[in-house]
mmCIF file of N, CA and C and ligand atoms in Angstrom:
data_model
loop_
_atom_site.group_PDB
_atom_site.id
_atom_site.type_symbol
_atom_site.label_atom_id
_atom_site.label_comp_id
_atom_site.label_asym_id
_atom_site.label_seq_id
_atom_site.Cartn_x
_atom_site.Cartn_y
_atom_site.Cartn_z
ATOM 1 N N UNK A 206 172.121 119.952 6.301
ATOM 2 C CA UNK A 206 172.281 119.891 7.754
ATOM 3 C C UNK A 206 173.505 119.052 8.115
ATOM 4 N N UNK A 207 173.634 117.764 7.294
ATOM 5 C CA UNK A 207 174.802 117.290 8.318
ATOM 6 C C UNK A 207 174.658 115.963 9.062
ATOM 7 N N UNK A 208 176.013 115.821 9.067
ATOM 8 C CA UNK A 208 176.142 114.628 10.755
ATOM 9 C C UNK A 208 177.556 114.552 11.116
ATOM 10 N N UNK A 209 176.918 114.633 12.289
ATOM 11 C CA UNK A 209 178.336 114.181 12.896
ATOM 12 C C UNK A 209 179.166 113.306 12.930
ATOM 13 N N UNK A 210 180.345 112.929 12.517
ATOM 14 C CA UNK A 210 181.033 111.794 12.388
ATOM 15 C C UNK A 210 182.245 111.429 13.551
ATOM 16 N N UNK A 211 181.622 110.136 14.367
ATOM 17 C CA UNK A 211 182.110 110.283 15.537
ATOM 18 C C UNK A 211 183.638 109.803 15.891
ATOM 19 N N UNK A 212 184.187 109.514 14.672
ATOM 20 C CA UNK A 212 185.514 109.151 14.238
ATOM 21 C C UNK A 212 186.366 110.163 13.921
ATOM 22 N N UNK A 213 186.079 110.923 13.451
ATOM 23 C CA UNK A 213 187.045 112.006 13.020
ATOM 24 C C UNK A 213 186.646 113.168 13.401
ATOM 25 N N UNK A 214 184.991 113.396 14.093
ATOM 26 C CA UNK A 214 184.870 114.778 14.822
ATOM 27 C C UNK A 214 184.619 115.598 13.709
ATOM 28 N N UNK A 215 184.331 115.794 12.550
ATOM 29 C CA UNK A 215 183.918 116.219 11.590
ATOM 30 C C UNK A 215 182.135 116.175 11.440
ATOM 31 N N UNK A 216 181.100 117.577 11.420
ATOM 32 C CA UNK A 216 180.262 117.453 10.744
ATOM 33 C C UNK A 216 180.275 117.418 9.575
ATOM 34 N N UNK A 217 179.611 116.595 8.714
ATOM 35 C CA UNK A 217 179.694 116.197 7.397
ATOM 36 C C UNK A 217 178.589 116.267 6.807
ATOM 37 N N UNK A 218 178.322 116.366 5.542
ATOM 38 C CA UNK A 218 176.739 116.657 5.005
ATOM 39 C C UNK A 218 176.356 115.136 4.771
ATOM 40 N N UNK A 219 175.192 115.189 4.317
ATOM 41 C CA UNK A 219 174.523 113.677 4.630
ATOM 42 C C UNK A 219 175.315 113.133 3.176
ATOM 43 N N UNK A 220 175.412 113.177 2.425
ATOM 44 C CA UNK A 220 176.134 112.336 0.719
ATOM 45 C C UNK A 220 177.824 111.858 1.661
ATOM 46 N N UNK A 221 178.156 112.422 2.672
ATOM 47 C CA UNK A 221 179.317 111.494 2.886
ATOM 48 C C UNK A 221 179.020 110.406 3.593
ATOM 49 N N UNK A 222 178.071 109.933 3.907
ATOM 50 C CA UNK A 222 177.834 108.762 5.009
ATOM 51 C C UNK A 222 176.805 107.938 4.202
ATOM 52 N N UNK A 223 177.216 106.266 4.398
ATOM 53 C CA UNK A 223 176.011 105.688 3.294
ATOM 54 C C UNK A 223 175.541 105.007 4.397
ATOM 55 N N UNK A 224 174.351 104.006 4.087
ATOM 56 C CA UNK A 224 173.343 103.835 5.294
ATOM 57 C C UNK A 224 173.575 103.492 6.155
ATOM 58 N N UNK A 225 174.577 102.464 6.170
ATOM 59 C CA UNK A 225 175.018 101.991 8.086
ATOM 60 C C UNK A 225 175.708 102.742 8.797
ATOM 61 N N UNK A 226 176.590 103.427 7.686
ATOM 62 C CA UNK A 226 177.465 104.926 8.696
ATOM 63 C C UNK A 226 176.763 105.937 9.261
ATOM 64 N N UNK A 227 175.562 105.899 8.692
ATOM 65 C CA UNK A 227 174.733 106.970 9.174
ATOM 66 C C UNK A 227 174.126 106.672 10.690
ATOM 67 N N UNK A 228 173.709 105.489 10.871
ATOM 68 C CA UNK A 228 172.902 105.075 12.476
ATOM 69 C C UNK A 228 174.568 104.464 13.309
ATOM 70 N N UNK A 229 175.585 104.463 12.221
ATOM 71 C CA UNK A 229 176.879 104.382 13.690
ATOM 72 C C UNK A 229 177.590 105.732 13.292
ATOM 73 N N UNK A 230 176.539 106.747 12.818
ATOM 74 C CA UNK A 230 177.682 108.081 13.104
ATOM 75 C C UNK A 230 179.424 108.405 12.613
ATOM 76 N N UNK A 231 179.609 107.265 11.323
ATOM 77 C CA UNK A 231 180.918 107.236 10.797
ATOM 78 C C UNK A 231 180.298 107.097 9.211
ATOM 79 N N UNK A 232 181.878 108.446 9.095
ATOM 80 C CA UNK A 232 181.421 109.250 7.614
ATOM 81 C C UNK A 232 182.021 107.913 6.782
ATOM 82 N N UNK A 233 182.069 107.813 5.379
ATOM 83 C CA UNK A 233 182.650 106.718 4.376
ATOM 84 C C UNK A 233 183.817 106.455 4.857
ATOM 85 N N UNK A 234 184.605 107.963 4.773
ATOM 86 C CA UNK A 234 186.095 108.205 4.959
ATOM 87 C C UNK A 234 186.362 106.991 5.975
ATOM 88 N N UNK A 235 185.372 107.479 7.041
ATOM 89 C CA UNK A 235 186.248 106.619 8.197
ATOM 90 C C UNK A 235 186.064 105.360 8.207
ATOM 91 N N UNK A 236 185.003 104.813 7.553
ATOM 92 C CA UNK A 236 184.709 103.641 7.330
ATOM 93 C C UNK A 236 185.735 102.910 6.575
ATOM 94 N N UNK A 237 186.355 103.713 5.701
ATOM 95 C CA UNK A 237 187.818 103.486 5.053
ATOM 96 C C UNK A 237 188.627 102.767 6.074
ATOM 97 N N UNK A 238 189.196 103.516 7.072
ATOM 98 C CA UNK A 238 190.147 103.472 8.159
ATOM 99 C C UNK A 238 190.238 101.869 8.019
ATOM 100 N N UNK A 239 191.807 101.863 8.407
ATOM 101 C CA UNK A 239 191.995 100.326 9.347
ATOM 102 C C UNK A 239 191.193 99.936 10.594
ATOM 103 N N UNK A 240 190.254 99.065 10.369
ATOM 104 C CA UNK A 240 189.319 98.295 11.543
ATOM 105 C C UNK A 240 190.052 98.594 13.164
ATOM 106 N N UNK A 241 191.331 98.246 13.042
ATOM 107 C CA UNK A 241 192.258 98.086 14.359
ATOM 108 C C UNK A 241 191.980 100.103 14.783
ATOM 109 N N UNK A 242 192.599 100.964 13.784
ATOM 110 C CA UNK A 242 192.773 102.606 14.035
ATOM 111 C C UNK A 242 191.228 103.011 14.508
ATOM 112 N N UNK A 243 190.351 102.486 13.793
ATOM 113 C CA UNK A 243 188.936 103.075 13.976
ATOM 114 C C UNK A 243 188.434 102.412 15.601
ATOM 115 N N UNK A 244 188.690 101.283 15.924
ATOM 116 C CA UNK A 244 188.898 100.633 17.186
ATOM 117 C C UNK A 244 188.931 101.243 18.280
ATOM 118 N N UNK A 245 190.504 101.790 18.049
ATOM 119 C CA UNK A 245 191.581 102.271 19.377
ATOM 120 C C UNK A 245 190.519 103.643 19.336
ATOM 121 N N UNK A 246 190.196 104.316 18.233
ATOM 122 C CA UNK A 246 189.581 105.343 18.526
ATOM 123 C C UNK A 246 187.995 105.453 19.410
ATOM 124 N N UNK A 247 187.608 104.545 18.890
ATOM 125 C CA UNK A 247 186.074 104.428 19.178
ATOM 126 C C UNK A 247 186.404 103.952 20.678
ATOM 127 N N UNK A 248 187.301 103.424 21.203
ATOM 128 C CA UNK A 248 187.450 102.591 22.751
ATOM 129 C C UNK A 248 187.993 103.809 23.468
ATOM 130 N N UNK A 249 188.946 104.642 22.678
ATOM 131 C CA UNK A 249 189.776 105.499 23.699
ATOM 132 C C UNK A 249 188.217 106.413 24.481
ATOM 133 N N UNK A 250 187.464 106.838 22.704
ATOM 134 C CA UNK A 250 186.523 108.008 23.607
ATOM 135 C C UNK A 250 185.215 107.294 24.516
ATOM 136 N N UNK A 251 185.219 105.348 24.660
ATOM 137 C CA UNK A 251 184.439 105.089 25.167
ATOM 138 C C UNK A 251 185.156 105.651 26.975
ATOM 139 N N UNK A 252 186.519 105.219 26.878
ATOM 140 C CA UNK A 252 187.022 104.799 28.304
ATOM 141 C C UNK A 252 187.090 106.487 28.838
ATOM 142 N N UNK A 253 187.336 107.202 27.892
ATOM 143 C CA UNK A 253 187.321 109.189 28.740
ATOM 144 C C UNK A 253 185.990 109.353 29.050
ATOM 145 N N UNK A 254 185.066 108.581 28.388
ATOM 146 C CA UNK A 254 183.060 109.215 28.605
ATOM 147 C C UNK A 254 183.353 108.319 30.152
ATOM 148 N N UNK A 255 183.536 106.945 30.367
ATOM 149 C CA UNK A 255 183.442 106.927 31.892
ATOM 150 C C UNK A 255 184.058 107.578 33.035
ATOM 151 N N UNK A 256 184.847 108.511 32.209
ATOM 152 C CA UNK A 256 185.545 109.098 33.529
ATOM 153 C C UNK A 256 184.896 110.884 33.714
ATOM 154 N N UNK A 257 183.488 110.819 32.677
ATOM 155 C CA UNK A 257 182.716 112.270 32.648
ATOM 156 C C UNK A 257 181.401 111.947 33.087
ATOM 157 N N UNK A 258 181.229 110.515 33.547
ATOM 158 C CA UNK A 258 180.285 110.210 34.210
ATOM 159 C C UNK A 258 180.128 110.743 35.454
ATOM 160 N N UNK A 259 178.773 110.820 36.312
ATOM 161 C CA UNK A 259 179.268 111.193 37.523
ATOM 162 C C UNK A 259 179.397 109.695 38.718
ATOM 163 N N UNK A 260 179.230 109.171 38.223
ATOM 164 C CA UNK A 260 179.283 107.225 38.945
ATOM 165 C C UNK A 260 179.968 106.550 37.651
ATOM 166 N N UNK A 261 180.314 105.794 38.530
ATOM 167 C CA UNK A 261 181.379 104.460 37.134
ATOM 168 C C UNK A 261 180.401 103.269 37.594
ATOM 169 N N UNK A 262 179.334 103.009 37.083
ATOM 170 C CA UNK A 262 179.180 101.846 37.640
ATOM 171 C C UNK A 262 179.454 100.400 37.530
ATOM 172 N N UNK A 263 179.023 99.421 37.919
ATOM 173 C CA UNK A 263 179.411 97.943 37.981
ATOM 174 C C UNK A 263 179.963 97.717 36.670
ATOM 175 N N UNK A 264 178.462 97.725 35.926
ATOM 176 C CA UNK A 264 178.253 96.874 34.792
ATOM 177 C C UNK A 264 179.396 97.755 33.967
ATOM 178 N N UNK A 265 179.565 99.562 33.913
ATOM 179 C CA UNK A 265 181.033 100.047 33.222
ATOM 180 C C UNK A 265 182.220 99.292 33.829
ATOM 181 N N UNK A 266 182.329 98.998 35.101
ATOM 182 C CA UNK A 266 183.820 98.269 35.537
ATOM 183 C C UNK A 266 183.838 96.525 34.878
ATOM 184 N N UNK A 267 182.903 96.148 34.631
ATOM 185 C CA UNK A 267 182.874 94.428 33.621
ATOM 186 C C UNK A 267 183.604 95.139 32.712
ATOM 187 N N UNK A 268 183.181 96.120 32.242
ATOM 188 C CA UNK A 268 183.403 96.569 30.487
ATOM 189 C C UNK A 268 184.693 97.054 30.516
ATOM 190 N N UNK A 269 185.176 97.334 31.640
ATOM 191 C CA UNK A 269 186.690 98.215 31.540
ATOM 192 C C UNK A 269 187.694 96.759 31.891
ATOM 193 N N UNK A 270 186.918 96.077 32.478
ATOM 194 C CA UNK A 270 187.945 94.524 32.773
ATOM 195 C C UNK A 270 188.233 93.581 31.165
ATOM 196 N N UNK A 271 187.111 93.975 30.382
ATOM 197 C CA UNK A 271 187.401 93.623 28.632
ATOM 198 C C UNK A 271 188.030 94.226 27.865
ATOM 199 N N UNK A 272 188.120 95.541 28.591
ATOM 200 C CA UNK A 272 188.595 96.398 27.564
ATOM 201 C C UNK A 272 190.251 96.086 27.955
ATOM 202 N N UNK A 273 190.853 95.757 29.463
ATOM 203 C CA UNK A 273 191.890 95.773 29.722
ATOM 204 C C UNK A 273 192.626 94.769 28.927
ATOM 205 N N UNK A 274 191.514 93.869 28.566
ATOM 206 C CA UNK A 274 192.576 92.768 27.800
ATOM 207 C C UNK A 274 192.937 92.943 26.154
ATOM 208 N N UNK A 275 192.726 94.209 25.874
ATOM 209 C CA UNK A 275 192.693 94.709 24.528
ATOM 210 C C UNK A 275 194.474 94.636 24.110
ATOM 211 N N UNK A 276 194.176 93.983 22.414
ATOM 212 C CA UNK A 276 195.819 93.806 22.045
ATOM 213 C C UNK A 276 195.847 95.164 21.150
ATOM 214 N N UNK A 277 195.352 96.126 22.062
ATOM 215 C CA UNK A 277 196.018 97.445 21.706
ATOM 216 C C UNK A 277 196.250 98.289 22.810
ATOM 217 N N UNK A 278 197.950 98.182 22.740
ATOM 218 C CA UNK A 278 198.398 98.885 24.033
ATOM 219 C C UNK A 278 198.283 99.810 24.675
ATOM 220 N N UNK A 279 198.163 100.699 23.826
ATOM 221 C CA UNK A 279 196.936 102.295 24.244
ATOM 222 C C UNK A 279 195.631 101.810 25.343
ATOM 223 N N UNK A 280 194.681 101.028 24.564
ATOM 224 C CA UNK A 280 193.497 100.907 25.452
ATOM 225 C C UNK A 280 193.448 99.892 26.326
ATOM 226 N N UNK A 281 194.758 99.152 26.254
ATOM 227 C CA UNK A 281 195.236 98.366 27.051
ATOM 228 C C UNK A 281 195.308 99.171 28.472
ATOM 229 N N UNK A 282 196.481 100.351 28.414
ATOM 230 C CA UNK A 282 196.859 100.961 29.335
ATOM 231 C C UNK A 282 195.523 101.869 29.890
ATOM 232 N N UNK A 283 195.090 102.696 29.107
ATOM 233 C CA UNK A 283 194.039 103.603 29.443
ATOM 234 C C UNK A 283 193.245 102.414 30.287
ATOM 235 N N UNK A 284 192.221 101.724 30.067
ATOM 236 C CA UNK A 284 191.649 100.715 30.492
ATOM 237 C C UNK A 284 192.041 100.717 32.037
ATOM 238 N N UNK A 285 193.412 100.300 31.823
ATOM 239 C CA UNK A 285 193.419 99.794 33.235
ATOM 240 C C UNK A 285 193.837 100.919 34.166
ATOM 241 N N UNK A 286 193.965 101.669 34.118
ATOM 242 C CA UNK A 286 193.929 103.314 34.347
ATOM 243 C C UNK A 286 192.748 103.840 35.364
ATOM 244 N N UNK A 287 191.557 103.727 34.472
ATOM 245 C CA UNK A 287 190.543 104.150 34.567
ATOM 246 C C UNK A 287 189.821 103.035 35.464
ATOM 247 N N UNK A 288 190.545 101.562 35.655
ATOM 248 C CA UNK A 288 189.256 100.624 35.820
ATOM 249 C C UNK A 288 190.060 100.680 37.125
ATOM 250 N N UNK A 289 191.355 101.002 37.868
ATOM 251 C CA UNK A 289 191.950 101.436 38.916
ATOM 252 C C UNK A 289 191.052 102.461 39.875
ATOM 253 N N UNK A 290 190.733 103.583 38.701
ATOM 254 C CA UNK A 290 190.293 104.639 39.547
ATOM 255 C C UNK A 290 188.811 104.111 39.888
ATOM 256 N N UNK A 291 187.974 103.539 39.225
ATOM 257 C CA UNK A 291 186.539 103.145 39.336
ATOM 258 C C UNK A 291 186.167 102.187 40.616
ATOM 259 N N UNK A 292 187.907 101.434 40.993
ATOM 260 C CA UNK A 292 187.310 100.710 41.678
ATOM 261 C C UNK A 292 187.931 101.475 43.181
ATOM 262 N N UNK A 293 189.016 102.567 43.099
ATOM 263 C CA UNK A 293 189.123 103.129 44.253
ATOM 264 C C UNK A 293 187.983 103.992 45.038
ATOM 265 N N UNK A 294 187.619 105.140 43.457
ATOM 266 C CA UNK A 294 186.641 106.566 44.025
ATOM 267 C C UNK A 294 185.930 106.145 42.606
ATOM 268 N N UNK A 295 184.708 105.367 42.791
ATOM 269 C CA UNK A 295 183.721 105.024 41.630
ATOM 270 C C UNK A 295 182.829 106.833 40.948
ATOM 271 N N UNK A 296 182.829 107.367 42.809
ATOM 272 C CA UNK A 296 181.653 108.809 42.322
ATOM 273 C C UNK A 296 183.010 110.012 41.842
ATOM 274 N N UNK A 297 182.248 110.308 40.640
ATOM 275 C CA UNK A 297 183.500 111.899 40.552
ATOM 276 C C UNK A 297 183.532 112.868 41.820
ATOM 277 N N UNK A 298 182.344 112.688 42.232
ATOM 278 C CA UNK A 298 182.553 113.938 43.312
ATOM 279 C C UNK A 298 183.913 113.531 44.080
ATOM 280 N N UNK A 299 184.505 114.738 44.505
ATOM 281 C CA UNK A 299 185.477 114.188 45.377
ATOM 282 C C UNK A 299 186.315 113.164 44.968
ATOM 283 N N UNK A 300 186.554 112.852 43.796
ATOM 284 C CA UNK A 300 187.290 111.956 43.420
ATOM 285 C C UNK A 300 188.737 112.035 43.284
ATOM 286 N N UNK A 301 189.238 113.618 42.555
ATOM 287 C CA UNK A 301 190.615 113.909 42.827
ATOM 288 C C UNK A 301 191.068 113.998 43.973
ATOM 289 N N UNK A 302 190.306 114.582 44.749
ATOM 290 C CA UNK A 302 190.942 114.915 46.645
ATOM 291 C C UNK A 302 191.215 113.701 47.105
ATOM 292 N N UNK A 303 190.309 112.537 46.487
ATOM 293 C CA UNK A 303 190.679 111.165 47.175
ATOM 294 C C UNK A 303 192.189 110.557 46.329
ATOM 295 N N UNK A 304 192.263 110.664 45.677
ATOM 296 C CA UNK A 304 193.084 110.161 45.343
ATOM 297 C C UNK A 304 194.729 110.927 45.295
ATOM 298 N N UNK A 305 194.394 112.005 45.548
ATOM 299 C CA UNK A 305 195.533 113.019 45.600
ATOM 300 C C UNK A 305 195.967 112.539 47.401
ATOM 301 N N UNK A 306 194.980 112.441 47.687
ATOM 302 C CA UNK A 306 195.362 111.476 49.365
ATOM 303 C C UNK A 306 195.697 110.292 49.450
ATOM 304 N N UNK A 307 194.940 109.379 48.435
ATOM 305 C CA UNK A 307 195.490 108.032 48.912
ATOM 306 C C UNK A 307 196.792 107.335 47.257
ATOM 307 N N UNK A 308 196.425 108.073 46.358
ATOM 308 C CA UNK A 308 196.871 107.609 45.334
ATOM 309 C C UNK A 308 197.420 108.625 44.319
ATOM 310 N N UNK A 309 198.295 109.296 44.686
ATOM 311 C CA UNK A 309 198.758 110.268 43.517
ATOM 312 C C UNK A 309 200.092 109.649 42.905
ATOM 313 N N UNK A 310 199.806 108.375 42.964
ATOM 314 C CA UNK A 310 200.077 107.810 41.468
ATOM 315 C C UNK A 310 199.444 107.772 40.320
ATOM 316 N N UNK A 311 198.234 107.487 40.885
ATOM 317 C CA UNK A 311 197.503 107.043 39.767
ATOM 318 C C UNK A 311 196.549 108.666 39.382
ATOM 319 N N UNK A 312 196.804 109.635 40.469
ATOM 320 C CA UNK A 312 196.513 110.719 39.757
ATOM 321 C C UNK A 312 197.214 111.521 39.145
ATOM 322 N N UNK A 313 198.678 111.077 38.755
ATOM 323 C CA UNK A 313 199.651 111.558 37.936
ATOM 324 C C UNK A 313 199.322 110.900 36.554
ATOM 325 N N UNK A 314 198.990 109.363 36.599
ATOM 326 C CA UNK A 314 198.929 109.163 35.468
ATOM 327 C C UNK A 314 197.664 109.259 34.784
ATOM 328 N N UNK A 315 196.193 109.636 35.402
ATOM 329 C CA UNK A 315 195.680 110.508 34.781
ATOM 330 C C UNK A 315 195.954 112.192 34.003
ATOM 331 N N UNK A 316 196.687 112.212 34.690
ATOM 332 C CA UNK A 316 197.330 114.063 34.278
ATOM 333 C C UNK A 316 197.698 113.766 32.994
ATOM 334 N N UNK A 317 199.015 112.757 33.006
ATOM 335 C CA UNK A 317 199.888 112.414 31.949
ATOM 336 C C UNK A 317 199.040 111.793 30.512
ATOM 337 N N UNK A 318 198.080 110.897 30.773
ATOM 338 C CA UNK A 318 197.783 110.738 29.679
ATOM 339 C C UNK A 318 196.643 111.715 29.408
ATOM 340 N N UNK A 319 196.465 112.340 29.840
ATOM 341 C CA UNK A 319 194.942 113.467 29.392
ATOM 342 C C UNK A 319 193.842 113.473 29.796
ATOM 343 N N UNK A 320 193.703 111.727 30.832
ATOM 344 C CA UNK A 320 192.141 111.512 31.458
ATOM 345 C C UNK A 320 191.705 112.536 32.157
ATOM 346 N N UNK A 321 192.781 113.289 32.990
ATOM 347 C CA UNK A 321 192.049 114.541 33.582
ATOM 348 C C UNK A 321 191.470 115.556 32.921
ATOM 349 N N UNK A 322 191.610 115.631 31.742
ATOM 350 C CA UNK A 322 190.740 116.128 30.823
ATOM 351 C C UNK A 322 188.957 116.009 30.578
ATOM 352 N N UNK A 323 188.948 114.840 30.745
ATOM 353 C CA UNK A 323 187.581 113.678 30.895
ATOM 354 C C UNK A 323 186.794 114.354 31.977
ATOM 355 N N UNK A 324 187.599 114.277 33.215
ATOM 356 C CA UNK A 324 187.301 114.439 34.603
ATOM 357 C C UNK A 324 186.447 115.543 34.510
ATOM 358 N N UNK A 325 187.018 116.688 33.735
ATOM 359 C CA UNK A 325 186.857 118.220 34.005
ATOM 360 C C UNK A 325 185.862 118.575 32.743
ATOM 361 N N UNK A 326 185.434 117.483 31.945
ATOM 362 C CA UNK A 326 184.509 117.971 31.102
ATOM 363 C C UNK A 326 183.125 118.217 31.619
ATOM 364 N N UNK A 327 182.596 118.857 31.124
ATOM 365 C CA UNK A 327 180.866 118.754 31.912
ATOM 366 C C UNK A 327 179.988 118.957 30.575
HETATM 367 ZN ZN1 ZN B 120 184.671 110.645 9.697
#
């Protein structure tokens, strides 16, 4: 059967994952990875799941104010991206129209880095 390995997006059969990779969903391989690469990854797909939420709430905007101080410039930027939009239009509904009105800055730089991707997942 398998598992999913939430690092590399690979189902994998159960002999690639040994016991702690198995309840955090990361195959050996990735367990390999540089701590910092496996990081940026595991944070990037935390900060796109809040933007496929249909509310951002509070306690996600604490978490996006920690994440902003990240000494990785990627989730540095994403972070504060996302913790912009949460605190303008928190509900997805209606969230692009608002911001295409009050802020199409910051809905360009969702475009640009791919968050609108997030947006449009269901
Ligand atoms: Zn993997």
């Amino acid at each position: 059967m398998g598992q999913y390995c939430r690092i590399c997006g690979r189902n994998r059969p159960n002999e690639k994952f040994s016991g702690k990779g198995h309840s955090k969903h990361i195959c050996k391989e990735c367990t390999r990875m540089p701590k910092k690469e496996r990081e940026e990854i595991e944070k990037k797909d935390e900060i796109f799941g809040y933007l496929k939420q249909s509310h951002i709430s509070q306690k996600n905007i604490t978490r996006l104010q920690k994440l902003v101080l990240s000494d990785i410039e990627s989730i540095k930027k994403l972070a504060g991206i996302v913790l912009e939009v949460a605190e303008i239009t928190p509900y997805k509904k209606r969230r692009l129209k608002n911001l295409a009105r009050e802020r199409r800055d910051l809905l360009e730089k969702l475009e640009v880095t791919g968050l609108i991707y997030a947006h449009h997942y269901y």
